[in-house]
mmCIF file of C-alpha atoms and ligand atoms in Angstrom:
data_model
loop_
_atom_site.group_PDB
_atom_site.id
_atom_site.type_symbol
_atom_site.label_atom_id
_atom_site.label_comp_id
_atom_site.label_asym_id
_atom_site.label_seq_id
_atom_site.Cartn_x
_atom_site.Cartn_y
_atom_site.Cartn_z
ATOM 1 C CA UNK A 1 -22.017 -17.342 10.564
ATOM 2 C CA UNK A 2 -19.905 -16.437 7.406
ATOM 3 C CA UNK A 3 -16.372 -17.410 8.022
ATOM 4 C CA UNK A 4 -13.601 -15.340 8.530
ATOM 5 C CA UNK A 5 -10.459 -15.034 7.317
ATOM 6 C CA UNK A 6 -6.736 -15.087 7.985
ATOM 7 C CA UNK A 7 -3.850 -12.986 6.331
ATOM 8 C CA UNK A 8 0.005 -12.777 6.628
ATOM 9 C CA UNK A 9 2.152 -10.108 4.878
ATOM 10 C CA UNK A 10 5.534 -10.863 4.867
ATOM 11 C CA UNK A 11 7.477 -7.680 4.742
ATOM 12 C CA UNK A 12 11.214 -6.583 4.420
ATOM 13 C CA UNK A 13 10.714 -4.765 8.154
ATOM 14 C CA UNK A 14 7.431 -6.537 9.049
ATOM 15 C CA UNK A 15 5.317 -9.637 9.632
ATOM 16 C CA UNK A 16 2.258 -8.749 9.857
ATOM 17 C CA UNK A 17 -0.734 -11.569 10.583
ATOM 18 C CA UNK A 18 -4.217 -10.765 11.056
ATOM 19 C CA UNK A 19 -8.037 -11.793 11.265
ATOM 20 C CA UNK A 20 -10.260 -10.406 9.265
ATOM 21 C CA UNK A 21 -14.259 -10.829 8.976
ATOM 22 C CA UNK A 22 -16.073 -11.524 5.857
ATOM 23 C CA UNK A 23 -16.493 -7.918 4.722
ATOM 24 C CA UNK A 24 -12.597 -6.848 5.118
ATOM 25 C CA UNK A 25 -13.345 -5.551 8.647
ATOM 26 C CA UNK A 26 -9.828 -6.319 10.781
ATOM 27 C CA UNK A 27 -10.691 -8.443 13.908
ATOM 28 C CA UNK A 28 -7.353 -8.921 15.743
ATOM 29 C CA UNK A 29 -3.373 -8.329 14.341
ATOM 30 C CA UNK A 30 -0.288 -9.114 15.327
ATOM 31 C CA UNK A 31 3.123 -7.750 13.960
ATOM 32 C CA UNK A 32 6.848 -9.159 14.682
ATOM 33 C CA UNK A 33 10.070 -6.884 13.609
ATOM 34 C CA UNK A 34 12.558 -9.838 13.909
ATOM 35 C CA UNK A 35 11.889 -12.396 11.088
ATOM 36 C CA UNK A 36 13.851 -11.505 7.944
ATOM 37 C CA UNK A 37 16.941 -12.957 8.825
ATOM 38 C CA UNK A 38 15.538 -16.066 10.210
ATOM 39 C CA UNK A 39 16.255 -19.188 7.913
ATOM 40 C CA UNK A 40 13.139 -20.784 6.265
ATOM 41 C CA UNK A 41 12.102 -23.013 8.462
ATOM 42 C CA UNK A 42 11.640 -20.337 11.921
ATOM 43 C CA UNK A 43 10.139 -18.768 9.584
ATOM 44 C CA UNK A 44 7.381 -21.200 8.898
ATOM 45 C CA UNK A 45 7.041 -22.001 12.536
ATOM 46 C CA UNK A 46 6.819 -18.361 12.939
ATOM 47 C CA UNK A 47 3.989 -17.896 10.951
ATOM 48 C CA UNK A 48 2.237 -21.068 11.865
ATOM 49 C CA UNK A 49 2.355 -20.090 16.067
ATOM 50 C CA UNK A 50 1.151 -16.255 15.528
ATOM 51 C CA UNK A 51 -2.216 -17.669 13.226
ATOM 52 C CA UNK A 52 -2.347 -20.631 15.619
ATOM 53 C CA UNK A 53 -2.267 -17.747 18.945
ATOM 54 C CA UNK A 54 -4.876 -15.696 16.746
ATOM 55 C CA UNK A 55 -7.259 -17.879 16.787
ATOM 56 C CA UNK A 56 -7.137 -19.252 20.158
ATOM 57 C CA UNK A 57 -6.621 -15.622 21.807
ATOM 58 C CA UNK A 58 -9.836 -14.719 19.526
ATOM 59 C CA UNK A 59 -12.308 -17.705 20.978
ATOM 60 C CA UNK A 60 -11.873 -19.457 17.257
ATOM 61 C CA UNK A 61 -11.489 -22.869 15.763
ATOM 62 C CA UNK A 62 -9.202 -23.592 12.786
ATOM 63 C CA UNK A 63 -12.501 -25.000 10.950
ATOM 64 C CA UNK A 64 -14.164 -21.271 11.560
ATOM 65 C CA UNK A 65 -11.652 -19.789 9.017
ATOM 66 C CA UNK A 66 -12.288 -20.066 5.543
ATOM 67 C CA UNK A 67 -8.514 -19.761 4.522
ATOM 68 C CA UNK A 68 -5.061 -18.198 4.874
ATOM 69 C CA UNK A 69 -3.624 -16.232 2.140
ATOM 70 C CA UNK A 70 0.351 -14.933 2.235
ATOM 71 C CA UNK A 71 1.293 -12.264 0.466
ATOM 72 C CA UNK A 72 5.533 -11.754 -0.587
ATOM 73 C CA UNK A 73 7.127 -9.281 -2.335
ATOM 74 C CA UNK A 74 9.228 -10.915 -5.131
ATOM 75 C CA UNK A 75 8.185 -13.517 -8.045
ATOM 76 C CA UNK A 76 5.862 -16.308 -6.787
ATOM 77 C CA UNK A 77 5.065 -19.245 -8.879
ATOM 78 C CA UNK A 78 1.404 -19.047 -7.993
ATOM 79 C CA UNK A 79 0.738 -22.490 -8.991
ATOM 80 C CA UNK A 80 3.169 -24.067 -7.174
ATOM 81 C CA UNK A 81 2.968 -22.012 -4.216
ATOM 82 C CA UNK A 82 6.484 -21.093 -4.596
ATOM 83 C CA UNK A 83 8.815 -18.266 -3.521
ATOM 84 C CA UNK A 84 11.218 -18.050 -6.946
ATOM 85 C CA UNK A 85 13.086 -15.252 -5.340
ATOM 86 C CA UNK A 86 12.245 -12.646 -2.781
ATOM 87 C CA UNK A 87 14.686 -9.258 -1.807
ATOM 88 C CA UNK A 88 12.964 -9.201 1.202
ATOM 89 C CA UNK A 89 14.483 -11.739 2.674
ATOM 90 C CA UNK A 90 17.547 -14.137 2.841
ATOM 91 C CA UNK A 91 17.478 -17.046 0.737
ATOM 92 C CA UNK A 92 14.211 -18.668 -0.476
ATOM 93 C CA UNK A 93 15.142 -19.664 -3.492
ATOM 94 C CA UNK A 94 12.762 -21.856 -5.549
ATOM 95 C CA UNK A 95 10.833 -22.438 -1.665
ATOM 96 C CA UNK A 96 7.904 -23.904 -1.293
ATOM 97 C CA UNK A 97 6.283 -21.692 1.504
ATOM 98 C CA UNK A 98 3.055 -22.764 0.709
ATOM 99 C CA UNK A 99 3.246 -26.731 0.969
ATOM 100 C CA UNK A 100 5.456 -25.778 4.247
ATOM 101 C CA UNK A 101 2.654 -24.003 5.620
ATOM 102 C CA UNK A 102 -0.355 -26.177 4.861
ATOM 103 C CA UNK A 103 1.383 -29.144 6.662
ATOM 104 C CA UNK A 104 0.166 -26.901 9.958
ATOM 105 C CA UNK A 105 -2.975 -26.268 8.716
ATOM 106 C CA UNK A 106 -6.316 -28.285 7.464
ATOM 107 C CA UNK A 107 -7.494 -25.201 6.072
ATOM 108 C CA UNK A 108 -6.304 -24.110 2.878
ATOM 109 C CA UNK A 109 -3.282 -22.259 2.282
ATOM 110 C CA UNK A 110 -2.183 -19.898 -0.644
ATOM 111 C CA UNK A 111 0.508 -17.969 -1.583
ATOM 112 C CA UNK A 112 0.665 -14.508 -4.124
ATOM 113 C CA UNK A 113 2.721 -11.368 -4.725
ATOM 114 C CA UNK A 114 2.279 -9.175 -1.712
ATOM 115 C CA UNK A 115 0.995 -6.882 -4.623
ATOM 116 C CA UNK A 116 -1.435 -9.351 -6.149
ATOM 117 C CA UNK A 117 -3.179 -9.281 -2.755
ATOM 118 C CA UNK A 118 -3.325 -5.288 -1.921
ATOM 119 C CA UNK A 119 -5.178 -5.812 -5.588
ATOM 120 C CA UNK A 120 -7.681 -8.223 -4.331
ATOM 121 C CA UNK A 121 -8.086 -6.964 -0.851
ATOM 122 C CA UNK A 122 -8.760 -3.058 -2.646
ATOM 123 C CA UNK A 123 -10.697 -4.822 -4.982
ATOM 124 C CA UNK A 124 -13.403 -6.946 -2.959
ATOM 125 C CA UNK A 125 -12.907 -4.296 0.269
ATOM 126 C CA UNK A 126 -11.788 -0.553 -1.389
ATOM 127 C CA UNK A 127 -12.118 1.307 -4.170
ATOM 128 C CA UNK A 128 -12.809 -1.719 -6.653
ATOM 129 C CA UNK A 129 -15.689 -2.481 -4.482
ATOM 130 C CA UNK A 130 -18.934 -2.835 -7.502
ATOM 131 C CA UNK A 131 -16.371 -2.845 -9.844
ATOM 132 C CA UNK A 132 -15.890 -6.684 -11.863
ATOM 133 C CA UNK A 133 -12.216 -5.981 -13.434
ATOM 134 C CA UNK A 134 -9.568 -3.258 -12.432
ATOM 135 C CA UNK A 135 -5.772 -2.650 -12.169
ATOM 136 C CA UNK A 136 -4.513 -1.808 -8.974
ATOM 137 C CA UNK A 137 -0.600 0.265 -8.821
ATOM 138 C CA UNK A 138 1.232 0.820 -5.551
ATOM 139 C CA UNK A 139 3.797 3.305 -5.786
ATOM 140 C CA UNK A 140 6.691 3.026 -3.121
ATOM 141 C CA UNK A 141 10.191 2.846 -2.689
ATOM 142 C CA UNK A 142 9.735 0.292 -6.112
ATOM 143 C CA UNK A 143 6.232 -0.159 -7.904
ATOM 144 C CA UNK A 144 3.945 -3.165 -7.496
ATOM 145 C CA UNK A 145 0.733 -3.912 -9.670
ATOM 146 C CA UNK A 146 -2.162 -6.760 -10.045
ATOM 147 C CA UNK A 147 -4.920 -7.104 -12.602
ATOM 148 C CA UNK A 148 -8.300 -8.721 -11.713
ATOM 149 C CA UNK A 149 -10.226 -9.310 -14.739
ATOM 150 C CA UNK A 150 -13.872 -10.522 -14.253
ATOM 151 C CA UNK A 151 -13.732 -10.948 -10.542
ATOM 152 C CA UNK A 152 -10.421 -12.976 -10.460
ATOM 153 C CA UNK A 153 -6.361 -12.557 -10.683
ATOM 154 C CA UNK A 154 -4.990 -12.383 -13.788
ATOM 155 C CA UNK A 155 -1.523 -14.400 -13.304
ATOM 156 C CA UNK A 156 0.173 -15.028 -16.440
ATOM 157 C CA UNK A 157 1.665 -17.824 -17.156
ATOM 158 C CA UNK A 158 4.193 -18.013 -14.408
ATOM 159 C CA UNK A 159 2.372 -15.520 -11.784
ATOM 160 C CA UNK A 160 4.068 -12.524 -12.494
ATOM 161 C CA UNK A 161 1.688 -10.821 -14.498
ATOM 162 C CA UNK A 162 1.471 -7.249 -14.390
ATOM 163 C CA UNK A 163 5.223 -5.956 -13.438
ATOM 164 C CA UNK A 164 4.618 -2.852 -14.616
ATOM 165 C CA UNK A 165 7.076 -0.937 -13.201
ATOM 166 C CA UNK A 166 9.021 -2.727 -15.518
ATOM 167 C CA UNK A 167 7.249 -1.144 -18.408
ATOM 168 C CA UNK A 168 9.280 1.138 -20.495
ATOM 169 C CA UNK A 169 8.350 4.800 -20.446
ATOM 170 C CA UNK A 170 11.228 6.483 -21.488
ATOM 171 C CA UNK A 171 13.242 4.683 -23.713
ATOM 172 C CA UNK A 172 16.046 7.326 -23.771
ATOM 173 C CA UNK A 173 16.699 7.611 -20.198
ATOM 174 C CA UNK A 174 19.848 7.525 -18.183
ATOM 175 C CA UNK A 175 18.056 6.173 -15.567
ATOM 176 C CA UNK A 176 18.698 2.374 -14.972
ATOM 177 C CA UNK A 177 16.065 0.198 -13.380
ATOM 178 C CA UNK A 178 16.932 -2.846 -10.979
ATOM 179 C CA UNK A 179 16.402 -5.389 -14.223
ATOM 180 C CA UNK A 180 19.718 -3.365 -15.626
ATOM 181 C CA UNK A 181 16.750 -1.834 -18.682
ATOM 182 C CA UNK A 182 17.002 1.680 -19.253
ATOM 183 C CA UNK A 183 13.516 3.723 -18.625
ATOM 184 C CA UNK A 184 11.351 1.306 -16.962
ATOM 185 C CA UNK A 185 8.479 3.097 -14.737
ATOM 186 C CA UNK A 186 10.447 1.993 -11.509
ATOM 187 C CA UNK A 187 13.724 3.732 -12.757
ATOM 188 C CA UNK A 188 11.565 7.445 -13.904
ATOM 189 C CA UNK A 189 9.025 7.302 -10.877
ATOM 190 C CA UNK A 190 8.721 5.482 -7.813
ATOM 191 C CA UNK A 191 11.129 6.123 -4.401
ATOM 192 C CA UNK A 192 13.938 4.350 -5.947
ATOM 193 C CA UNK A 193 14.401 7.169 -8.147
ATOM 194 C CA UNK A 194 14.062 9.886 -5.943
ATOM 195 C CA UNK A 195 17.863 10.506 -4.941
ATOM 196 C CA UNK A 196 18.860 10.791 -8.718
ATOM 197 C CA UNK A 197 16.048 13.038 -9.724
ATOM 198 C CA UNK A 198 16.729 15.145 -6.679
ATOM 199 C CA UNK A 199 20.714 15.350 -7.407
ATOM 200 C CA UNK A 200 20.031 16.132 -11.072
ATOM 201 C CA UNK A 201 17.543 19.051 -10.825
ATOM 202 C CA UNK A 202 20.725 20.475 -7.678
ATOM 203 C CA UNK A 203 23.239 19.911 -10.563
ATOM 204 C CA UNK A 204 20.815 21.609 -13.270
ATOM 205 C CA UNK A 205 21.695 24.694 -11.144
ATOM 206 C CA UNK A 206 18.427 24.444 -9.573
ATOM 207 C CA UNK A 207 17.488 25.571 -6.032
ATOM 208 C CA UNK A 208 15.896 24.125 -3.247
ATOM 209 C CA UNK A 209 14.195 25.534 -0.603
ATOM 210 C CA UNK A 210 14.470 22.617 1.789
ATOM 211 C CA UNK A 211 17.666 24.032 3.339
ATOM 212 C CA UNK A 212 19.839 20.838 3.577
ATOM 213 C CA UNK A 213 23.425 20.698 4.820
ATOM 214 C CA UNK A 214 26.431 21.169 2.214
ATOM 215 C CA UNK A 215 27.252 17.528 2.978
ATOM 216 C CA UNK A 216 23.799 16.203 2.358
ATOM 217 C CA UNK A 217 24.337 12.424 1.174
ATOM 218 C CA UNK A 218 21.327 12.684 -1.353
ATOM 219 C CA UNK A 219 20.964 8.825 -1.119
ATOM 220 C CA UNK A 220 18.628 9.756 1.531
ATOM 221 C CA UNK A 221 16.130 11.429 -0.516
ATOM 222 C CA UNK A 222 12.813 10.122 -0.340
ATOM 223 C CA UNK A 223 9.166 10.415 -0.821
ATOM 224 C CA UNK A 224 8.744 12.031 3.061
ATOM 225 C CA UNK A 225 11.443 14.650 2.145
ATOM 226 C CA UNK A 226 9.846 16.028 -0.767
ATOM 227 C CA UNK A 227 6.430 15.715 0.742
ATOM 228 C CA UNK A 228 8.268 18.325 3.445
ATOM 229 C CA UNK A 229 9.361 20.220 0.319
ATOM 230 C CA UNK A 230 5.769 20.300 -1.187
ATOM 231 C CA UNK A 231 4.375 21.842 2.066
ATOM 232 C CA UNK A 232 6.926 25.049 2.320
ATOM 233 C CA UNK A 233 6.539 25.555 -1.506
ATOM 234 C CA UNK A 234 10.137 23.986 -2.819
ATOM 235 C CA UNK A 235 10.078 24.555 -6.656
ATOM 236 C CA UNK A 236 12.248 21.147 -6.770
ATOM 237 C CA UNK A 237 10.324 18.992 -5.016
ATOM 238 C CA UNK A 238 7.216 20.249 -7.192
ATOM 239 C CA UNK A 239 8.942 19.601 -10.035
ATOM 240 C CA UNK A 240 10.048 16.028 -8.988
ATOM 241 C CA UNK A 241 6.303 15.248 -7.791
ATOM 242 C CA UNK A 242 5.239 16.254 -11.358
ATOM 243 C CA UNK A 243 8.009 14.790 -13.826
ATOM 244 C CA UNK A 244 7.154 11.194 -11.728
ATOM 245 C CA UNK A 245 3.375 11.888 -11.984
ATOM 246 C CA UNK A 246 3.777 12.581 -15.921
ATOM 247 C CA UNK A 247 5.162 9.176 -15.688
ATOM 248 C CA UNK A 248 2.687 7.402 -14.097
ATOM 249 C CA UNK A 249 0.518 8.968 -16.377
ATOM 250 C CA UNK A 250 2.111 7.737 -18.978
ATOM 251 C CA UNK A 251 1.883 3.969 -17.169
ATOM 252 C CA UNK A 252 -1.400 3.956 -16.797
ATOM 253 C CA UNK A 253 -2.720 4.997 -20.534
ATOM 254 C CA UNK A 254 0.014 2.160 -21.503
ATOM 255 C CA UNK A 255 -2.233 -0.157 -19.230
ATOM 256 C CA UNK A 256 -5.172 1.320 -20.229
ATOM 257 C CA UNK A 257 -4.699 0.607 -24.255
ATOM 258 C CA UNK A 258 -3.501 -2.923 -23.136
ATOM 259 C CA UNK A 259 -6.291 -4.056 -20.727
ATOM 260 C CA UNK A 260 -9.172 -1.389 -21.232
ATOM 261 C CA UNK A 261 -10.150 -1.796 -17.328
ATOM 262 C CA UNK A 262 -12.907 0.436 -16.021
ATOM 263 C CA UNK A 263 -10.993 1.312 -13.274
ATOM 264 C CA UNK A 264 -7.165 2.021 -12.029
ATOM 265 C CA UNK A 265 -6.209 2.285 -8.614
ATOM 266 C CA UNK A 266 -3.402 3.747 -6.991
ATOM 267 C CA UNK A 267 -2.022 2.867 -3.468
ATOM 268 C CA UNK A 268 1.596 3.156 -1.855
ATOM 269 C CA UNK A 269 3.582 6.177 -0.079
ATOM 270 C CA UNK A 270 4.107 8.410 -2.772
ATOM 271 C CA UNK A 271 0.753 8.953 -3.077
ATOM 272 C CA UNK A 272 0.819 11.269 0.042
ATOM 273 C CA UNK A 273 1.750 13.894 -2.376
ATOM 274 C CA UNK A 274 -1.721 14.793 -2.626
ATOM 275 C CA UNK A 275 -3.687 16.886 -5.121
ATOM 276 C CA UNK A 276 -0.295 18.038 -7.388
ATOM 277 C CA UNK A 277 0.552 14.785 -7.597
ATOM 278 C CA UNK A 278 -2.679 13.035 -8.660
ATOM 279 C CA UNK A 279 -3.917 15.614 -10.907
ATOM 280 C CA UNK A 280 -0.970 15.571 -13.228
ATOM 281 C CA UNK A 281 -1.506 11.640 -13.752
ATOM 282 C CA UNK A 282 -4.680 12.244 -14.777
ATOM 283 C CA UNK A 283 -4.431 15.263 -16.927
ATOM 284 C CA UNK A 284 -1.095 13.241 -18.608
ATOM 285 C CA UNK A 285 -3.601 10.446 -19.202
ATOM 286 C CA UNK A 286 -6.228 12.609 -20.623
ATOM 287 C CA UNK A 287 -3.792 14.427 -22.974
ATOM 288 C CA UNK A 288 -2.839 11.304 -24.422
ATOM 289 C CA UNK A 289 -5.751 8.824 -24.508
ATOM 290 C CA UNK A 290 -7.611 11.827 -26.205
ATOM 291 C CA UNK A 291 -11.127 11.003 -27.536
ATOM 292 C CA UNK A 292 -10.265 7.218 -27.777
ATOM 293 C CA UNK A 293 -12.281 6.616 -23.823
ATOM 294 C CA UNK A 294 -15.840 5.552 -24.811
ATOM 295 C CA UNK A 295 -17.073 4.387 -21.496
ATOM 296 C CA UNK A 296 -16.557 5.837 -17.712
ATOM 297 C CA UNK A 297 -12.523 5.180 -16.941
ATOM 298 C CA UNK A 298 -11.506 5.829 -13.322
ATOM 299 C CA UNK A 299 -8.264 6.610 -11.772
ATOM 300 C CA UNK A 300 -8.445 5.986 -7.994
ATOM 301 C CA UNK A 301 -6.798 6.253 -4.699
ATOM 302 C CA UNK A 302 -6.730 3.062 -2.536
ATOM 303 C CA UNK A 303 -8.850 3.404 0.198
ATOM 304 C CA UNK A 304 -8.077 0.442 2.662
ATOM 305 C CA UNK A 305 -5.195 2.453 3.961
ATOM 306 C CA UNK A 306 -1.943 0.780 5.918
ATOM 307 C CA UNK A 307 -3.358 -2.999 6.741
ATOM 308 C CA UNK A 308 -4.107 -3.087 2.825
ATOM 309 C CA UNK A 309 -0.809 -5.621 2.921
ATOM 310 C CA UNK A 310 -2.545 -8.100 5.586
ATOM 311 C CA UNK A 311 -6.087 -7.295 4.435
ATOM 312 C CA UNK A 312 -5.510 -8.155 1.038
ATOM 313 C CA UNK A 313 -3.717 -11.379 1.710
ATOM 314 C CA UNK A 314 -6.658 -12.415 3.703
ATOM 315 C CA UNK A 315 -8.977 -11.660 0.553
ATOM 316 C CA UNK A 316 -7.024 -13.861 -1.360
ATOM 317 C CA UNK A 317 -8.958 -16.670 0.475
ATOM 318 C CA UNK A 318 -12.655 -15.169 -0.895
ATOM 319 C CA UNK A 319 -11.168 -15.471 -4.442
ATOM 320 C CA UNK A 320 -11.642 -19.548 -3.817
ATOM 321 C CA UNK A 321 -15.375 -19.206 -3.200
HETATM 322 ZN ZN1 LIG B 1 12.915 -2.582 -14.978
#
C-alpha cells in the first residue's frame, strides 16, 4: 500500500488538518475555529493531538504516513523550518514550528508558505497535473503565488520566492500596498483593494446599481459584493472586475517574460467572478505578449477547490520522494 499523507493549514479563521491518500483524494478532516490567539506552544500541542486523533480515529499507524507538511501564510524560512513572521497569528516571531512539531512525530515534518503548498497540491493533484513546471496565483483578500520548476519548489534564497503581489504594475498609482510601495499587484487587484476602487469609481460620479444605504461604510466592500453587483448588471462592479483583471493580466505576462512556464494557474475568491473576469486577463496578456509565445502557454483555474489549503500542505510531503 502507497502511503498516505497528512496536511495542516494554519489559517487566520481556521485550522484545518487532514488525511489525504496518495493521489490527493481527502480521507478524513478536521477543522478548529479557536487557535489564533493561542500562544505557540497550545498551538503545537494543538496540532500534534488533532494528527495524532486522525490517525487513530482512521485505523492508522504513524509509520503508514509518509509525512506531514504545514502550510502558513507569512514568510517562512524554508530551510530552517521557521515562521519569520506571520499576520495570521499573534507572535511567532523567528519560531521554529517545524523542529517543535517533529519532536511529536518520527515521521518527517515540513513547513512552507500556505501558498507554496496550494502550488504543489494544484500542481501534483489539479490543473498542473502532466505539467513539469508552472506558476500557481491565488487571488484573495491579498495575493499569494509559488513556482515549481521541473517538478520541485522554487524557494529563493530565503523561501520567499515568488511574492508577486508585490510586483509593481502601476508605478504611478495612489494606491499603497501593505510593504508601504506604491502600485504593487496587491494594492491595484486583489480584495484588499476593493473598498478604494469601489469609493473612487462613487466619487468619479459614477453609479451603482447595488442600492446601498447613504451611510454605507465602504470598508466593507469585497469580492462577494461585487460578485452580487456582476449578477444584476452593476456597471461599477464590471468595471472594478475588469480594471483588477487588466492587472492581473499585466502580472502574469510580467511572470511569463521572467520564468517562461508552460502553464499559470489561478486559484482564490476573486476568481468567482467568472467568465468577465478571466477573459480580460487573458486578452490583457495576449495584447501584450504579442507574437513573442512560441510554444502552448496556459492560463488556468485551480481545480482542487476549498481543501486546496490542507491538500496542498499534504503534497508537500510527495515533493521528498
Ligand atoms: Zn507591495
Amino acid at each position: 500500500m502507497k502511503k498516505i499523507l497528512c496536511g495542516v493549514d494554519i489559517g487566520g479563521t481556521k485550522l484545518s488538518t487532514a488525511l489525504i491518500r496518495h493521489d490527493g483524494v481527502l480521507i478524513d478532516k478536521c477543522i478548529d475555529c479557536d487557535h489564533a490567539d493561542k500562544p505557540e506552544q497550545q498551538l503545537v500541542d494543538q496540532i500534534s493531538s488533532n494528527i495524532k486523533r486522525l490517525i487513530k480515529n482512521n485505523g492508522f499507524q504513524e509509520s503508514d504516513i509518509l509525512g506531514i507538511g504545514i502550510g502558513c501564510a507569512g514568510h517562512i524560512r524554508f530551510r530552517d523550518g521557521v515562521i519569520i513572521t506571520t499576520s495570521n497569528l499573534k507572535g511567532y516571531k523567528d519560531y521554529p514550528l517545524r523542529d517543535k512539531l517533529q519532536r511529536n512525530f518520527s515521521i518527517p515534518v515540513i513547513l512552507d508558505n500556505d501558498a507554496n503548498a496550494q502550488a504543489f497540491g494544484e500542481f501534483r493533484f489539479g490543473a498542473g497535473k502532466g505539467y513539469d513546471s508552472m506558476v500557481f496565483l491565488t487571488i484573495s483578500t491579498g495575493i499569494g503565488a509559488g513556482i515549481i520548476i521541473d517538478n520541485r519548489l522554487y524557494r529563493g534564497l530565503t523561501g520567499t520566492a515568488g511574492e508577486f503581489g508585490h510586483m509593481i504594475v502601476e508605478p504611478g498609482s495612489q494606491l499603497t500596498c501593505t510593504c508601504g510601495n506604491r502600485g504593487c499587484l496587491m494594492a491595484c487587484a486583489c480584495g484588499m483593494a476593493l473598498p478604494h476602487l469601489f469609493k473612487k469609481k462613487i466619487a468619479e460620479g459614477k453609479r451603482s446599481l447595488l442600492n446601498l444605504p447613504s451611510d454605507f461604510n465602504y470598508e466593507k466592500v469585497d469580492g462577494k459584493l461585487i460578485k452580487q453587483g456582476l449578477d444584476i448588471g452593476d456597471p461599477v462592479s464590471r468595471e472594478i472586475v475588469l480594471d483588477s483583471a487588466y492587472y492581473v493580466g499585466i502580472g502574469i505576462y510580467n511572470i511569463f517574460q521572467a520564468l517562461n512556464p508552460p502553464l499559470v494557474v489561478l486559484g482564490g475568491g476573486l476568481l468567482s467572478w467568472g467568465d468577465l473576469y478571466l477573459t480580460r486577463i487573458r486578452e490583457t496578456f495576449n495584447d501584450l505578449v504579442k507574437d513573442m509565445v512560441f510554444d502552448p502557454f496556459n492560463i488556468e483555474v485551480s481545480k482542487i477547490g476549498p481543501d486546496v489549503g490542507v491538500i496542498g500542505a499534504a503534497s508537500l510531503a510527495l515533493e521528498l520522494c
